Coordinates of C-alpha atoms and ligand atoms in Angstrom, one line a residue:
X30 CA 57.4 -7.4 17.8
X31 CA 60.5 -5.8 16.4
X32 CA 58.4 -3.9 14.0
X33 CA 56.2 -2.7 16.8
X34 CA 59.3 -1.6 18.8
X35 CA 60.7 0.2 15.9
X36 CA 57.4 1.9 15.3
X37 CA 57.2 3.0 19.0
X38 CA 60.8 4.2 19.0
X39 CA 60.1 6.2 15.9
X40 CA 56.9 7.7 17.4
X41 CA 58.8 8.6 20.6
X42 CA 61.5 10.3 18.6
X43 CA 59.0 12.2 16.6
X44 CA 57.1 13.4 19.7
X45 CA 60.4 14.4 21.4
X46 CA 61.5 16.1 18.2
X47 CA 58.3 18.1 18.0
X48 CA 58.3 18.9 21.7
X49 CA 60.3 22.2 21.4
X50 CA 58.0 23.3 18.6
X51 CA 54.9 22.4 20.6
X52 CA 56.2 24.1 23.7
X53 CA 57.2 27.1 21.7
X54 CA 53.8 27.3 20.2
X55 CA 52.3 27.1 23.7
X56 CA 54.6 29.7 25.1
X57 CA 54.8 32.0 22.1
X58 CA 51.3 31.5 20.7
X59 CA 48.9 34.3 20.2
X60 CA 48.2 34.5 23.9
X61 CA 51.7 35.0 25.0
X62 CA 54.2 36.2 22.4
X63 CA 57.8 36.7 23.5
X64 CA 58.8 40.2 24.5
X65 CA 60.6 42.0 21.7
X66 CA 63.1 43.3 24.2
X67 CA 64.0 39.8 25.3
X68 CA 64.2 38.4 21.8
X69 CA 66.8 41.1 20.9
X70 CA 68.5 41.4 24.2
X71 CA 71.9 40.4 22.7
X72 CA 71.5 42.9 19.8
X73 CA 70.0 46.2 20.9
X74 CA 67.4 47.7 23.2
X75 CA 63.9 47.9 21.6
X76 CA 62.1 51.2 22.2
X77 CA 59.0 53.1 21.3
X78 CA 57.6 56.6 21.2
X79 CA 54.9 57.1 23.8
X80 CA 52.2 59.7 24.0
X81 CA 51.1 61.6 27.0
X82 CA 48.2 59.4 28.0
X83 CA 50.4 56.3 28.1
X84 CA 52.6 57.8 30.8
X85 CA 49.9 59.7 32.6
X86 CA 46.9 57.3 32.3
X87 CA 43.3 58.0 31.4
X88 CA 41.8 58.1 28.0
X89 CA 44.0 59.1 25.1
X90 CA 44.0 60.3 21.5
X91 CA 41.6 58.0 19.6
X92 CA 41.7 55.7 22.7
X93 CA 39.3 54.9 25.5
X94 CA 40.8 54.4 29.0
X95 CA 40.6 50.7 28.5
X96 CA 42.3 50.8 25.2
X97 CA 45.0 53.1 26.7
X98 CA 45.5 50.6 29.5
X99 CA 46.1 47.8 27.0
X100 CA 48.5 50.1 25.1
X101 CA 50.4 50.6 28.3
X102 CA 50.6 46.9 29.0
X103 CA 52.0 46.3 25.5
X104 CA 54.5 49.1 26.1
X105 CA 55.7 47.7 29.4
X106 CA 55.9 44.1 28.1
X107 CA 57.7 44.6 24.9
X108 CA 59.9 47.7 25.2
X109 CA 62.9 48.6 27.3
X110 CA 63.5 52.1 25.9
X111 CA 61.1 55.1 25.5
X112 CA 60.9 58.6 24.0
X113 CA 58.2 61.2 24.1
X114 CA 56.4 61.4 20.7
X115 CA 55.7 65.1 21.3
X116 CA 56.0 66.3 24.8
X117 CA 59.7 67.3 24.8
X118 CA 59.3 69.3 21.6
X119 CA 59.9 73.1 22.1
X120 CA 56.2 73.9 21.4
X121 CA 55.1 71.7 24.2
X122 CA 57.8 71.9 26.8
X123 CA 58.6 75.6 26.4
X124 CA 55.5 77.3 24.9
X125 CA 56.1 80.8 26.3
X126 CA 59.2 83.0 26.5
X127 CA 61.3 83.2 29.7
X128 CA 62.2 81.0 32.6
X129 CA 58.5 80.6 33.6
X130 CA 57.5 79.6 30.1
X131 CA 58.1 75.9 30.5
X132 CA 55.6 73.1 30.9
X133 CA 57.5 70.1 32.3
X134 CA 54.6 68.0 33.6
X135 CA 54.1 65.5 30.8
X136 CA 57.8 65.3 30.0
X137 CA 58.6 64.7 33.7
X138 CA 55.9 62.0 33.7
X139 CA 57.5 60.3 30.7
X140 CA 60.9 60.2 32.3
X141 CA 59.5 58.9 35.6
X142 CA 57.5 56.3 33.8
X143 CA 60.4 55.1 31.7
X144 CA 62.9 54.9 34.6
X145 CA 60.3 53.4 36.9
X146 CA 59.8 50.6 34.4
X147 CA 63.5 50.0 33.8
X148 CA 63.6 51.6 30.4
X149 CA 66.3 53.8 28.9
X150 CA 64.9 57.3 28.1
X151 CA 65.8 59.4 25.1
X152 CA 65.0 63.1 24.6
X153 CA 63.4 64.3 21.4
X154 CA 64.1 67.0 20.3
X155 CA 66.0 70.3 21.1
X156 CA 66.3 72.2 17.8
X157 CA 63.9 71.6 14.9
X158 CA 62.2 73.8 12.3
X159 CA 58.8 72.3 13.1
X160 CA 56.7 72.4 16.3
X161 CA 58.6 75.5 17.6
X162 CA 56.6 78.5 18.8
X163 CA 56.7 81.9 17.1
X164 CA 58.2 83.7 20.0
X165 CA 61.5 81.8 19.6
X166 CA 62.1 83.6 16.2
X167 CA 60.4 86.9 16.9
X168 CA 62.3 90.2 17.3
X169 CA 62.6 93.6 15.7
X170 CA 64.5 92.9 12.5
X171 CA 62.4 92.9 9.4
X172 CA 62.8 89.7 7.4
X173 CA 65.4 90.1 4.7
X174 CA 63.9 90.6 1.2
X175 CA 65.5 87.4 0.0
X176 CA 64.1 85.4 2.9
X177 CA 63.3 81.9 1.6
X178 CA 61.2 80.6 4.3
X179 CA 57.7 80.4 2.7
X180 CA 55.2 78.5 4.8
X181 CA 55.1 74.9 3.5
X182 CA 51.8 73.9 1.8
X183 CA 49.7 72.1 4.3
X184 CA 47.9 69.0 3.2
X185 CA 44.4 69.0 4.6
X186 CA 43.8 67.0 7.8
X187 CA 47.5 66.6 8.6
X188 CA 47.0 67.0 12.3
X189 CA 44.4 65.8 14.6
X190 CA 43.3 67.6 17.8
X191 CA 44.4 65.6 20.8
X192 CA 46.0 65.8 24.2
X193 CA 49.2 64.4 22.9
X194 CA 49.2 66.0 19.5
X195 CA 49.8 69.6 18.6
X196 CA 46.5 69.9 16.7
X197 CA 45.8 72.1 13.7
X198 CA 48.0 74.9 14.8
X199 CA 50.9 72.5 15.1
X200 CA 52.5 73.4 11.8
X201 CA 50.5 76.6 11.2
X202 CA 51.3 80.1 12.3
X203 CA 53.1 79.9 15.6
X204 CA 55.0 76.8 15.0
X205 CA 57.9 77.2 12.6
X206 CA 56.1 79.2 9.9
X207 CA 56.7 82.5 11.4
X208 CA 56.9 85.3 8.9
X209 CA 57.1 88.5 11.1
X210 CA 60.0 90.6 12.3
X211 CA 62.9 88.5 13.5
X212 CA 65.3 88.0 16.4
X213 CA 68.9 88.8 15.7
X214 CA 71.5 86.0 15.4
X215 CA 72.7 86.7 19.0
X216 CA 69.2 86.8 20.4
X217 CA 68.3 83.5 18.8
X218 CA 71.5 81.8 19.9
X219 CA 70.8 83.1 23.5
X220 CA 67.3 81.6 23.4
X221 CA 68.7 78.3 22.0
X222 CA 71.3 78.2 24.8
X223 CA 68.8 79.0 27.5
X224 CA 66.4 76.3 26.2
X225 CA 69.0 73.6 25.8
X226 CA 70.6 74.3 29.2
X227 CA 67.3 74.2 31.0
X228 CA 65.8 71.2 29.3
X229 CA 69.0 69.0 29.2
X230 CA 70.0 70.2 32.6
X231 CA 66.7 69.2 34.1
X232 CA 67.0 65.6 33.0
X233 CA 70.8 65.3 33.4
X234 CA 71.7 61.7 34.3
X235 CA 68.2 60.5 33.6
X236 CA 67.8 61.2 29.9
X237 CA 71.1 59.7 28.5
X238 CA 70.6 60.4 24.8
X239 CA 69.3 63.5 23.0
X240 CA 68.2 64.4 19.5
X241 CA 70.0 67.7 19.5
X242 CA 69.2 68.8 16.0
X243 CA 66.3 67.3 14.0
X244 CA 65.9 67.3 10.2
X245 CA 68.3 70.1 9.2
X246 CA 69.1 68.5 5.9
X247 CA 67.5 69.5 2.6
X248 CA 65.2 67.2 0.6
X249 CA 65.1 66.6 -3.1
X250 CA 67.8 66.5 -5.8
X251 CA 69.1 70.1 -5.4
X252 CA 72.6 71.0 -4.3
X253 CA 71.8 72.5 -0.9
X254 CA 73.0 70.5 2.0
X255 CA 70.8 72.2 4.6
X256 CA 67.1 72.9 4.6
X257 CA 66.3 76.6 4.6
X258 CA 64.6 77.3 8.0
X259 CA 64.3 80.1 10.4
X260 CA 67.3 78.6 12.3
X261 CA 69.5 78.6 9.2
X262 CA 68.3 82.0 8.0
X263 CA 68.7 83.9 11.3
X264 CA 71.7 82.2 12.8
X265 CA 73.4 80.7 9.7
X266 CA 74.5 77.1 9.1
X267 CA 76.5 77.0 12.3
X268 CA 73.3 76.8 14.3
X269 CA 73.9 73.1 14.3
X270 CA 77.4 73.2 15.8
X271 CA 76.1 75.7 18.5
X272 CA 73.2 73.4 19.5
X273 CA 75.6 70.5 20.0
X274 CA 78.1 72.6 22.0
X275 CA 75.3 73.9 24.3
X276 CA 74.0 70.4 24.8
X277 CA 77.4 69.0 25.6
X278 CA 78.1 71.8 28.1
X279 CA 74.7 71.1 29.7
X280 CA 75.4 67.4 30.1
X281 CA 78.9 66.2 29.2
X282 CA 77.8 62.5 29.7
X283 CA 74.8 62.6 27.4
X284 CA 75.0 60.9 23.9
X285 CA 74.2 63.6 21.4
X286 CA 72.5 62.6 18.2
X287 CA 72.0 64.2 14.8
X288 CA 68.5 62.9 13.7
X289 CA 67.0 62.9 10.3
X290 CA 64.7 61.0 7.9
X291 CA 65.1 59.5 4.5
X292 CA 68.7 58.3 5.0
X293 CA 67.7 55.2 3.0
X294 CA 67.8 57.4 -0.1
X295 CA 71.2 58.2 -1.7
X296 CA 70.7 62.0 -2.1
X297 CA 69.7 62.6 1.5
X298 CA 72.4 60.2 2.8
X299 CA 75.1 62.1 0.8
X300 CA 74.0 65.3 2.5
X301 CA 74.3 63.6 5.9
X302 CA 77.8 62.4 5.2
X303 CA 78.8 65.9 4.2
X304 CA 77.2 67.6 7.2
X305 CA 78.6 65.1 9.8
X306 CA 82.1 65.1 8.3
X307 CA 82.1 68.8 8.5
X308 CA 81.0 68.8 12.1
X309 CA 83.6 66.2 12.9
X310 CA 86.3 68.3 11.3
X311 CA 85.3 71.1 13.6
X312 CA 85.3 68.8 16.7
X313 CA 81.6 69.3 17.3
X314 CA 80.4 66.8 19.9
X315 CA 78.1 64.6 17.7
X316 CA 78.1 61.2 19.2
X317 CA 75.5 59.2 17.2
X318 CA 73.5 59.3 14.0
X319 CA 69.7 59.0 14.5
X320 CA 68.2 57.5 11.5
X321 CA 64.4 58.0 11.8
X322 CA 63.6 55.2 9.3
X323 CA 60.1 56.2 8.4
X324 CA 60.2 53.7 5.6
X325 CA 57.6 51.9 3.5
X326 CA 56.6 48.3 2.6
X327 CA 58.7 48.6 -0.6
X328 CA 61.9 48.8 1.5
X329 CA 64.3 45.9 1.0
X330 CA 67.1 44.3 3.0
X331 CA 69.5 45.6 0.4
X332 CA 68.4 49.2 0.7
X333 CA 68.7 49.2 4.5
X334 CA 72.0 47.2 4.4
X335 CA 73.5 49.7 2.0
X336 CA 72.4 52.7 4.1
X337 CA 73.8 51.3 7.3
X338 CA 77.0 50.3 5.6
X339 CA 77.6 53.8 4.3
X340 CA 76.5 55.6 7.4
X341 CA 78.7 53.4 9.5
X342 CA 81.8 54.8 7.8
X343 CA 81.3 58.0 9.8
X344 CA 82.6 55.9 12.8
X345 CA 79.6 56.7 15.0
X346 CA 76.9 54.5 16.5
X347 CA 73.6 54.4 14.6
X348 CA 70.3 54.7 16.4
X349 CA 67.2 53.8 14.5
X350 CA 65.0 56.4 16.1
X351 CA 61.5 56.4 14.6
X352 CA 60.9 53.2 12.9
X353 CA 57.7 52.5 11.0
X354 CA 56.9 50.8 7.7
X355 CA 54.1 52.5 5.8
X356 CA 51.7 50.3 4.0
X357 CA 49.6 53.0 2.4
X358 CA 49.7 53.5 -1.4
X359 CA 50.6 57.2 -0.9
X360 CA 53.7 56.3 1.0
X361 CA 55.4 54.1 -1.5
X362 CA 57.2 56.9 -3.4
X363 CA 60.1 57.5 -1.1
X364 CA 61.4 57.7 2.5
X365 CA 60.2 61.3 3.2
X366 CA 58.8 62.1 6.6
X367 CA 58.2 65.8 6.4
X368 CA 55.4 66.4 9.0
X369 CA 53.7 68.8 6.6
X370 CA 53.3 66.1 3.9
X371 CA 52.2 63.3 6.3
X372 CA 48.6 63.2 5.3
X373 CA 49.5 62.5 1.7
X374 CA 51.8 59.6 2.6
X375 CA 48.9 57.8 4.2
X376 CA 46.3 58.3 1.5
X377 CA 45.1 55.9 -1.2
X378 CA 44.3 52.9 0.9
X379 CA 46.6 50.1 1.7
X380 CA 48.7 48.4 -1.0
X381 CA 47.6 45.0 -2.2
X382 CA 48.5 42.1 0.2
X383 CA 49.5 44.7 2.7
X384 CA 50.0 42.4 5.6
X385 CA 52.4 40.1 3.8
X386 CA 54.3 42.9 2.3
X387 CA 54.7 44.5 5.7
X388 CA 56.0 41.2 7.1
X389 CA 58.4 40.8 4.2
X390 CA 59.7 44.4 4.5
X391 CA 60.1 44.1 8.3
X392 CA 62.0 40.8 7.8
X393 CA 64.5 42.4 5.4
X394 CA 64.9 45.6 7.5
X395 CA 65.5 43.7 10.7
X396 CA 67.8 41.3 9.0
X397 CA 69.9 44.4 8.1
X398 CA 69.7 45.7 11.7
X399 CA 70.8 42.4 13.1
X400 CA 73.7 42.2 10.6
X401 CA 74.8 45.6 11.6
X402 CA 74.3 45.1 15.3
X403 CA 77.9 46.2 16.1
X404 CA 77.0 49.7 14.8
X405 CA 73.2 49.8 15.3
X406 CA 72.9 50.4 19.0
X407 CA 69.2 51.1 19.5
X408 CA 65.9 50.5 17.7
X409 CA 63.0 52.8 18.5
X410 CA 59.6 52.3 16.9
X411 CA 57.5 55.4 16.3
X412 CA 54.5 54.2 18.4
X413 CA 53.2 51.2 20.2
X414 CA 50.5 50.1 17.8
X415 CA 48.7 51.0 14.5
X416 CA 45.9 52.8 16.3
X417 CA 48.1 55.4 17.9
X418 CA 50.6 55.8 15.0
X419 CA 51.0 59.1 13.3
X420 CA 50.6 57.1 10.1
X421 CA 47.7 55.0 11.4
X422 CA 46.2 54.6 7.9
X423 CA 49.4 53.0 6.7
X424 CA 49.2 50.3 9.5
X425 CA 53.0 50.6 9.9
X426 CA 53.7 48.9 13.2
X427 CA 54.0 45.4 14.6
X428 CA 50.8 45.4 16.7
X429 CA 47.3 46.1 15.5
X430 CA 44.8 48.4 17.2
X431 CA 43.9 45.6 19.6
X432 CA 47.5 45.2 20.5
X433 CA 47.6 41.8 18.8
X434 CA 51.0 41.0 17.1
X435 CA 50.7 41.0 13.3
X436 CA 52.5 38.7 11.0
X437 CA 55.2 41.3 10.8
X438 CA 55.9 40.7 14.5
X439 CA 56.6 37.0 13.8
X440 CA 58.7 38.0 10.8
X441 CA 60.8 40.4 13.0
X442 CA 61.5 38.0 15.8
X443 CA 62.7 35.2 13.5
X444 CA 65.5 37.5 12.2
X445 CA 67.3 37.2 15.5
X446 CA 68.3 33.7 14.3
X447 CA 70.4 35.4 11.6
X448 CA 72.7 37.0 14.1
X449 CA 75.1 34.1 14.0
X450 CA 75.3 34.2 10.2
X451 CA 78.7 35.3 8.9
Ligands
LIG529 C1 55.3 63.5 14.7 C2 54.3 62.9 15.8 O1 54.3 61.5 15.7 C3 52.9 63.5 15.6 O2 52.1 63.2 16.7 C4 53.0 65.0 15.5 O3 51.7 65.5 15.1 C5 54.0 65.5 14.4 O4 55.2 64.9 14.7 N1 59.9 63.2 12.5 C6 60.0 63.5 13.8 C7 58.9 63.3 14.8 O5 61.2 63.8 14.2 O6 58.9 64.2 15.8 C8 57.6 63.4 14.1 O7 56.6 63.1 15.0 C9 57.5 62.5 12.9 C10 58.6 62.9 11.9

């Protein structure tokens, strides 16, 4: 009898002990995963880039209307922050010169969608060398003989035609590869000022954070801090300070970010530190560092931890602005995210054991984010799922094309448990 009682007590204890696990399995099983935004509510908002069809409905790029509806459901369920993947870029929001040259429809829809669904909205991006129309740089001054702005070599198939994508012309003539006679410094500053005042002014109080300058830093191992672009050649390196000052004047309450990729690498990060310290010394209103974090499955906790530790010494909040983790062979060589090189980084098929490597990489990366949660104030993924990703072939996101959470999703949510670690 005693033995039987002992046995029953043990069984009861076992069942009670397993109860939370069983319940968790029921609640968080494949049918109903927890929402990312809830899991990380004590750490940071969790956002995503969204394309036009997600905020306007209908069929989308590579997506039927049904698939798009499922993408929207995932977006609403998991994310509490949103940014336009393309629709606030100069090319799309201000394709023609002058006050009548703006196309606000899709950007307005994104802001309404975000706010209507209780999300914070970020603006991307005001000044960039890419996806900027010719007219912005055009004028009557012949390009200087020493102009060093050759069109970048375009890998075949970089861009797909789509409602939400710029298409083949996106990085071709007309969009940042302009080689004709140029505007003067004053003309270009004036255009920049008009653009920033109009766009930031329109969304004042609704878009609370802006990528003011995107990707101004040079790549590679050379000594240049800044990339050579039409902005830097026509205005000079102070185009960056001017952009921030215009944005601050347009909305003094907005958080203004400097945004770039590759900050997980030492050379690029060093340039960032140089640039931002210089801007700070000149009292330029830079309020946050946007680290795009287009990384790959070879990225470790240590690499991300070191990057965040160093960037944090600037004394500014860090926003992870475009997170994805590339699993394609072609993307394992570095942390580059030059749009012109994008096709190459998704070539070669997936690495061996891609799913597990993705989960491991995401686990390490998020453990670093959680560790640095006092500095890391926002995490934004660059897309809702693999099917709509700009690096679709690298399967870089937490949800597959059917919006099912991948093993990387499970790996990410478990890292929240490390937040109480010393
Ligand atoms: C990408 C978009 O995802 C693509 O749809 C588009 O064709 C090219 O631009 N850095 C940035 C983003 O700041 O704007 C880029 O987005 C990815 C790299």
